PDB file of C-alpha atoms in Angstrom:
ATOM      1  CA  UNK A 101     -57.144 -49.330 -21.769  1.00 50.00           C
ATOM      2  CA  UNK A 102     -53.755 -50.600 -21.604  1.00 51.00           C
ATOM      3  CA  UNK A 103     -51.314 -47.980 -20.004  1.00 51.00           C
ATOM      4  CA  UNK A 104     -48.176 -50.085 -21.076  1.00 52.00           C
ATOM      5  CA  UNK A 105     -49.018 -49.687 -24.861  1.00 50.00           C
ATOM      6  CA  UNK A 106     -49.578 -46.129 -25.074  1.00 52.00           C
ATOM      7  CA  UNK A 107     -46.416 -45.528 -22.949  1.00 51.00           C
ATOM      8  CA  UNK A 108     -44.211 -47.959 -25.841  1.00 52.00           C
ATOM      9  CA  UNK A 109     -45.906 -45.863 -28.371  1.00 52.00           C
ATOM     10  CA  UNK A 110     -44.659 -42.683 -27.352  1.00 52.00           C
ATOM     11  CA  UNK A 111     -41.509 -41.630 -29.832  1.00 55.00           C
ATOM     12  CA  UNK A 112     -38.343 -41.487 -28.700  1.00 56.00           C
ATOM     13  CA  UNK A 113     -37.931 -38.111 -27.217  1.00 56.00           C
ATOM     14  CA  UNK A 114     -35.016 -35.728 -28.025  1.00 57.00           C
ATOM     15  CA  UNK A 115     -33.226 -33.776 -24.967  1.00 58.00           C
ATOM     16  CA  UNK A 116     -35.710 -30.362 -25.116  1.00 57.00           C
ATOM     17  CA  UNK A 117     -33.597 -27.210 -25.049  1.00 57.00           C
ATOM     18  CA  UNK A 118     -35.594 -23.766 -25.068  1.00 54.00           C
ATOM     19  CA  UNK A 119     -35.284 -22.875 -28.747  1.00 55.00           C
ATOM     20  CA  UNK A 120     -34.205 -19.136 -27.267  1.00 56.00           C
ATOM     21  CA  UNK A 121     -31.199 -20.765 -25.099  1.00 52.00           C
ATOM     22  CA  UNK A 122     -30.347 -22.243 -28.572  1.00 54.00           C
ATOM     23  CA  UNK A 123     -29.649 -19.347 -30.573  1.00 52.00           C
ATOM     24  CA  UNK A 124     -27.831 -17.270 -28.028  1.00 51.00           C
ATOM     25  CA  UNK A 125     -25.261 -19.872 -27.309  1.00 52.00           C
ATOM     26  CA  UNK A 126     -25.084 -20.393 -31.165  1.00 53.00           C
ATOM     27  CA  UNK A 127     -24.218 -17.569 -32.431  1.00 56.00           C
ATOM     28  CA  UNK A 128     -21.522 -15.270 -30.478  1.00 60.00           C
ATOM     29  CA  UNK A 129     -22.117 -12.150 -29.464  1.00 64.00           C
ATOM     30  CA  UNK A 130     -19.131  -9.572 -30.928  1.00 71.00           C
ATOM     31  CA  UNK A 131     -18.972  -6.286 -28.943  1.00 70.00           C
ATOM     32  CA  UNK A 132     -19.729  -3.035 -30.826  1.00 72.00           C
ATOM     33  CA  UNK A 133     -16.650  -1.572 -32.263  1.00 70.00           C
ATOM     34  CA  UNK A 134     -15.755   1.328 -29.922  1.00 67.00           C
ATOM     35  CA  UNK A 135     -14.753   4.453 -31.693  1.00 67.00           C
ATOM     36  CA  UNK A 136     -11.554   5.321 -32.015  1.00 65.00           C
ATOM     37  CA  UNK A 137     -10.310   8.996 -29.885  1.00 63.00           C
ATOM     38  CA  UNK A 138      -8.029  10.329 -32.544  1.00 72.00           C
ATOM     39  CA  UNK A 139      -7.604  12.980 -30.610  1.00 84.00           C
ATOM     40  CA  UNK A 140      -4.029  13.723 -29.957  1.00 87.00           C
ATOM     41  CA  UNK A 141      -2.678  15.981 -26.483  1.00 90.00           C
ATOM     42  CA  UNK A 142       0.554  17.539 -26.570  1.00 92.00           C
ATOM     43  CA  UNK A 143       2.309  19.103 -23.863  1.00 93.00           C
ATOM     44  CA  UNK A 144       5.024  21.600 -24.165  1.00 95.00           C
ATOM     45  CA  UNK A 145       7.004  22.474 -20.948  1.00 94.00           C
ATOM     46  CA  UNK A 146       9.983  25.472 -21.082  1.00 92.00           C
ATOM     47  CA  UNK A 147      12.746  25.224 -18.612  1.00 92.00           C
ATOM     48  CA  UNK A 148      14.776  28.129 -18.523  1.00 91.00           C
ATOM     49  CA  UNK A 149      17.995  27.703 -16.620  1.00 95.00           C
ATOM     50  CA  UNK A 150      19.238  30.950 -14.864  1.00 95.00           C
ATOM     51  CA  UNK A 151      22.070  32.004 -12.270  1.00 96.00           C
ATOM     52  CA  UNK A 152      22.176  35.207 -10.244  1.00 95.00           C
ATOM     53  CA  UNK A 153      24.714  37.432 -11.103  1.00 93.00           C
ATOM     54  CA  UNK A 154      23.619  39.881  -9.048  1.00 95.00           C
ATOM     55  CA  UNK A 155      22.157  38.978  -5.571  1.00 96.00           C
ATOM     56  CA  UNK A 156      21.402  42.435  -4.373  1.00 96.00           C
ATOM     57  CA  UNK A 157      19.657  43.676  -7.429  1.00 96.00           C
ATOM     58  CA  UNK A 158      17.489  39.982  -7.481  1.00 96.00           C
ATOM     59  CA  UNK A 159      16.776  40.517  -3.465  1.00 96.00           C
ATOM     60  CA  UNK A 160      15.783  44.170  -4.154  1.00 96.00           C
ATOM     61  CA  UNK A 161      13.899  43.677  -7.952  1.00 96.00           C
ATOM     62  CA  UNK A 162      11.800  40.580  -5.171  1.00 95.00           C
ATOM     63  CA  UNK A 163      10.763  42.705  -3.040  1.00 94.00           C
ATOM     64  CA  UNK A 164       9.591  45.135  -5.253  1.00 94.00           C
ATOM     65  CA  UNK A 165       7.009  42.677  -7.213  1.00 93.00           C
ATOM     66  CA  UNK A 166       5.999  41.670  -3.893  1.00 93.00           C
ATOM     67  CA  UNK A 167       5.428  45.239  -2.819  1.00 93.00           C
ATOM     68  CA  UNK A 168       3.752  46.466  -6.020  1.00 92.00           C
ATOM     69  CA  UNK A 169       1.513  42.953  -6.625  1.00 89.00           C
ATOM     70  CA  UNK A 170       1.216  41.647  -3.619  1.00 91.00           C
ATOM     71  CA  UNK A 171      -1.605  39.423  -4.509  1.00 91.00           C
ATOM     72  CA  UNK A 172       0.368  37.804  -7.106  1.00 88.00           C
ATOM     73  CA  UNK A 173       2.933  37.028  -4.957  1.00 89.00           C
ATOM     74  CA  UNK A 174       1.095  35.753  -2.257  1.00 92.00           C
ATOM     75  CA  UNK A 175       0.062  32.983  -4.919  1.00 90.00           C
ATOM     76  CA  UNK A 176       3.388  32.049  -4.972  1.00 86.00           C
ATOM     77  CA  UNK A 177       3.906  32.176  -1.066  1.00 88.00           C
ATOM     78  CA  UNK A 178       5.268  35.412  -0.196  1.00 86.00           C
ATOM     79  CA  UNK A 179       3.841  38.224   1.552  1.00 83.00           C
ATOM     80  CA  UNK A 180       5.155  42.521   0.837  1.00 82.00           C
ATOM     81  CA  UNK A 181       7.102  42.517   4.234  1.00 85.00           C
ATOM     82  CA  UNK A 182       7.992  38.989   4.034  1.00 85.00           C
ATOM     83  CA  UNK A 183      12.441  38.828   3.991  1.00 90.00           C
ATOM     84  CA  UNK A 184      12.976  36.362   1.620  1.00 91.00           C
ATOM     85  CA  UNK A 185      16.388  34.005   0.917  1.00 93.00           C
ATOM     86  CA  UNK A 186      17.856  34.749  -2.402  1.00 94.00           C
ATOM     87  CA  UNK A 187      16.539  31.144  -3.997  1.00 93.00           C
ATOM     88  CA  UNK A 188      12.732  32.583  -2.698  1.00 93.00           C
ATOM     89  CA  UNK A 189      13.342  35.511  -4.536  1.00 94.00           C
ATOM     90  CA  UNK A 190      14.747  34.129  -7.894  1.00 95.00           C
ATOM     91  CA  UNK A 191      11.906  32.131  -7.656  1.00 92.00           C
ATOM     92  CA  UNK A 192       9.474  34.769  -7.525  1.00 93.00           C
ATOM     93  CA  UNK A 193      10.973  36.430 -10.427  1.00 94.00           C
ATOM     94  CA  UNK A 194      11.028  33.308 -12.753  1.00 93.00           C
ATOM     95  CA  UNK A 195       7.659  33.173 -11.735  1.00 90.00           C
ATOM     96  CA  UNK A 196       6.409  36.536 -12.800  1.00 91.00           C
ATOM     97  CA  UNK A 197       8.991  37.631 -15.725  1.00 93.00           C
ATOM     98  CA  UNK A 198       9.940  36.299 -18.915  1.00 92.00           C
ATOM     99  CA  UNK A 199      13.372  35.751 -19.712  1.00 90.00           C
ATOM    100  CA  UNK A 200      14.425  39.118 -21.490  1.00 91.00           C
ATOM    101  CA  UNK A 201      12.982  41.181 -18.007  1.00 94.00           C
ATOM    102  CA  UNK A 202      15.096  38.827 -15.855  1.00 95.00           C
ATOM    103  CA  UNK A 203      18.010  39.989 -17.821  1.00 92.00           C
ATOM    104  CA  UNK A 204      17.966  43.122 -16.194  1.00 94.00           C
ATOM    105  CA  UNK A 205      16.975  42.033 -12.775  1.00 95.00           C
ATOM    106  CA  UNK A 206      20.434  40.346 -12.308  1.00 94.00           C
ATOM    107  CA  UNK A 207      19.768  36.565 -13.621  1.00 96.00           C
ATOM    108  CA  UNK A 208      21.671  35.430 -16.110  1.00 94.00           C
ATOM    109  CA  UNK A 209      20.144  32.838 -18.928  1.00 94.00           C
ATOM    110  CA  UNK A 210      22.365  29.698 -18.958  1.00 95.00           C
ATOM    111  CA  UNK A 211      20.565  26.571 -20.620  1.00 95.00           C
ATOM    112  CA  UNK A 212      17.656  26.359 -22.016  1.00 94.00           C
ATOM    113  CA  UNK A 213      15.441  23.084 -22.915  1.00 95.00           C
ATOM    114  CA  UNK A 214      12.265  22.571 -24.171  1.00 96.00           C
ATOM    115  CA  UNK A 215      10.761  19.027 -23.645  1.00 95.00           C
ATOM    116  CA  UNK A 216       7.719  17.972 -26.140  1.00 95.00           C
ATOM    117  CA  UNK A 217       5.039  15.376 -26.104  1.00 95.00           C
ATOM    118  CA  UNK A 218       2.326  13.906 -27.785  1.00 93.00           C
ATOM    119  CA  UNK A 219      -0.615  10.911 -27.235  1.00 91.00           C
ATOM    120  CA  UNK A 220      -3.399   9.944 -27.772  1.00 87.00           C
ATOM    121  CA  UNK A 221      -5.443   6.959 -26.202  1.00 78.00           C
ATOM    122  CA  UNK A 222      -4.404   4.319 -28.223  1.00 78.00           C
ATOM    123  CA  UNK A 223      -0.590   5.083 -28.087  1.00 81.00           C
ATOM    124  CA  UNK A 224       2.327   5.581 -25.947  1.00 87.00           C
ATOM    125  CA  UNK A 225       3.568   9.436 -25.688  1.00 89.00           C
ATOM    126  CA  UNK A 226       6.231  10.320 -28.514  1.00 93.00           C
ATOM    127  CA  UNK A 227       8.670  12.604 -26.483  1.00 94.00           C
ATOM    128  CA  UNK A 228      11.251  15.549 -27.754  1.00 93.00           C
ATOM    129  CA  UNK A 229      13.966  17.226 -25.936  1.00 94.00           C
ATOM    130  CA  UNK A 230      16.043  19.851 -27.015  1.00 94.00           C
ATOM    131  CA  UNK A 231      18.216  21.791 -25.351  1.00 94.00           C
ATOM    132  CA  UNK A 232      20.548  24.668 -26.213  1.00 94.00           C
ATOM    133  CA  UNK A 233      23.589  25.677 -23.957  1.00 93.00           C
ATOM    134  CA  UNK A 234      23.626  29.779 -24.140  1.00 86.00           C
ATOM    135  CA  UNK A 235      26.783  31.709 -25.358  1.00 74.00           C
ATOM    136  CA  UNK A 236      28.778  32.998 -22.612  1.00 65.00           C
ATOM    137  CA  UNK A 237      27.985  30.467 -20.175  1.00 49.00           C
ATOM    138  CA  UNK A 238      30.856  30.301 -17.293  1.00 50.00           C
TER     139      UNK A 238
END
C-alpha cells in the first residue's frame, strides 16, 4: 500500500465554509419596518396678562379664597392666616378664577396670548402664537 499515491489522488480541495455561515452573510438581513406613531400631541397654553388696579380689594378678595378653601390654597402655598405680598395674592387669584371673576376682584386684563403646538414622533413641533393687546390698555 503506497501512502504517497492515495495522498496525490485526493482532489483538489475547495476552502470548506459551513453552508449555514454561507447564507447568512449572503443575503442581508433588512430590519422589520417599524410602524409609524401617527399620533399627533398638541399643547395649548393661555397666558393671561393682568395688572392690579386695585391692591386692597386683590389683598382682601386673597384672603378670602384662602379663608373659605383653604385646602386649595395651601396647594398653591398659602395658608388662611398666612399675610401675603400683593404679587402672592394676585397669584392666588389667577390661580383659582377665570378672567371675567378677576374683573371684579381688582385685576385688570391687559394682553392676552395663546401659544399652540403640535408633533408627533417623526416631526419637529409646528408652533402658533397669537396674541391680542386688550382695549383700554394704559
Amino acid at each position: 500500500m503506497n501512502h504517497l499515491t492515495d495522498l496525490t489522488a485526493v482532489p483538489d480541495l475547495a476552502p470548506l465554509t459551513h453552508p449555514k455561515l454561507r447564507s447568512v452573510v449572503a443575503v442581508p438581513r433588512s430590519a422589520p419596518p417599524r410602524p409609524l406613531d401617527l399620533r399627533v400631541r398638541a399643547q395649548r397654553i393661555q397666558i393671561d396678562e393682568l395688572v392690579v388696579d386695585d391692591p386692597h380689594q386683590v389683598l382682601a378678595h386673597a384672603q378670602q379664597a384662602a379663608l373659605d378653601d383653604p385646602d386649595m390654597a395651601a396647594q398653591f402655598g398659602h395658608g388662611p392666616m398666612d399675610t401675603m405680598s400683593l404679587s402672592e395674592a394676585a397669584a392666588l387669584l389667577c390661580a383659582l378664577y377665570d378672567t371675567d371673576a378677576l374683573t371684579t376682584m381688582g385685576l385688570r386684563l391687559t394682553r392676552e396670548t395663546t401659544r399652540v403646538s403640535a408633533s408627533n414622533q417623526q416631526s419637529e413641533p409646528v408652533s402658533l402664537v397669537r396674541t391680542t393687546t386688550v382695549e383700554g390698555h394704559d
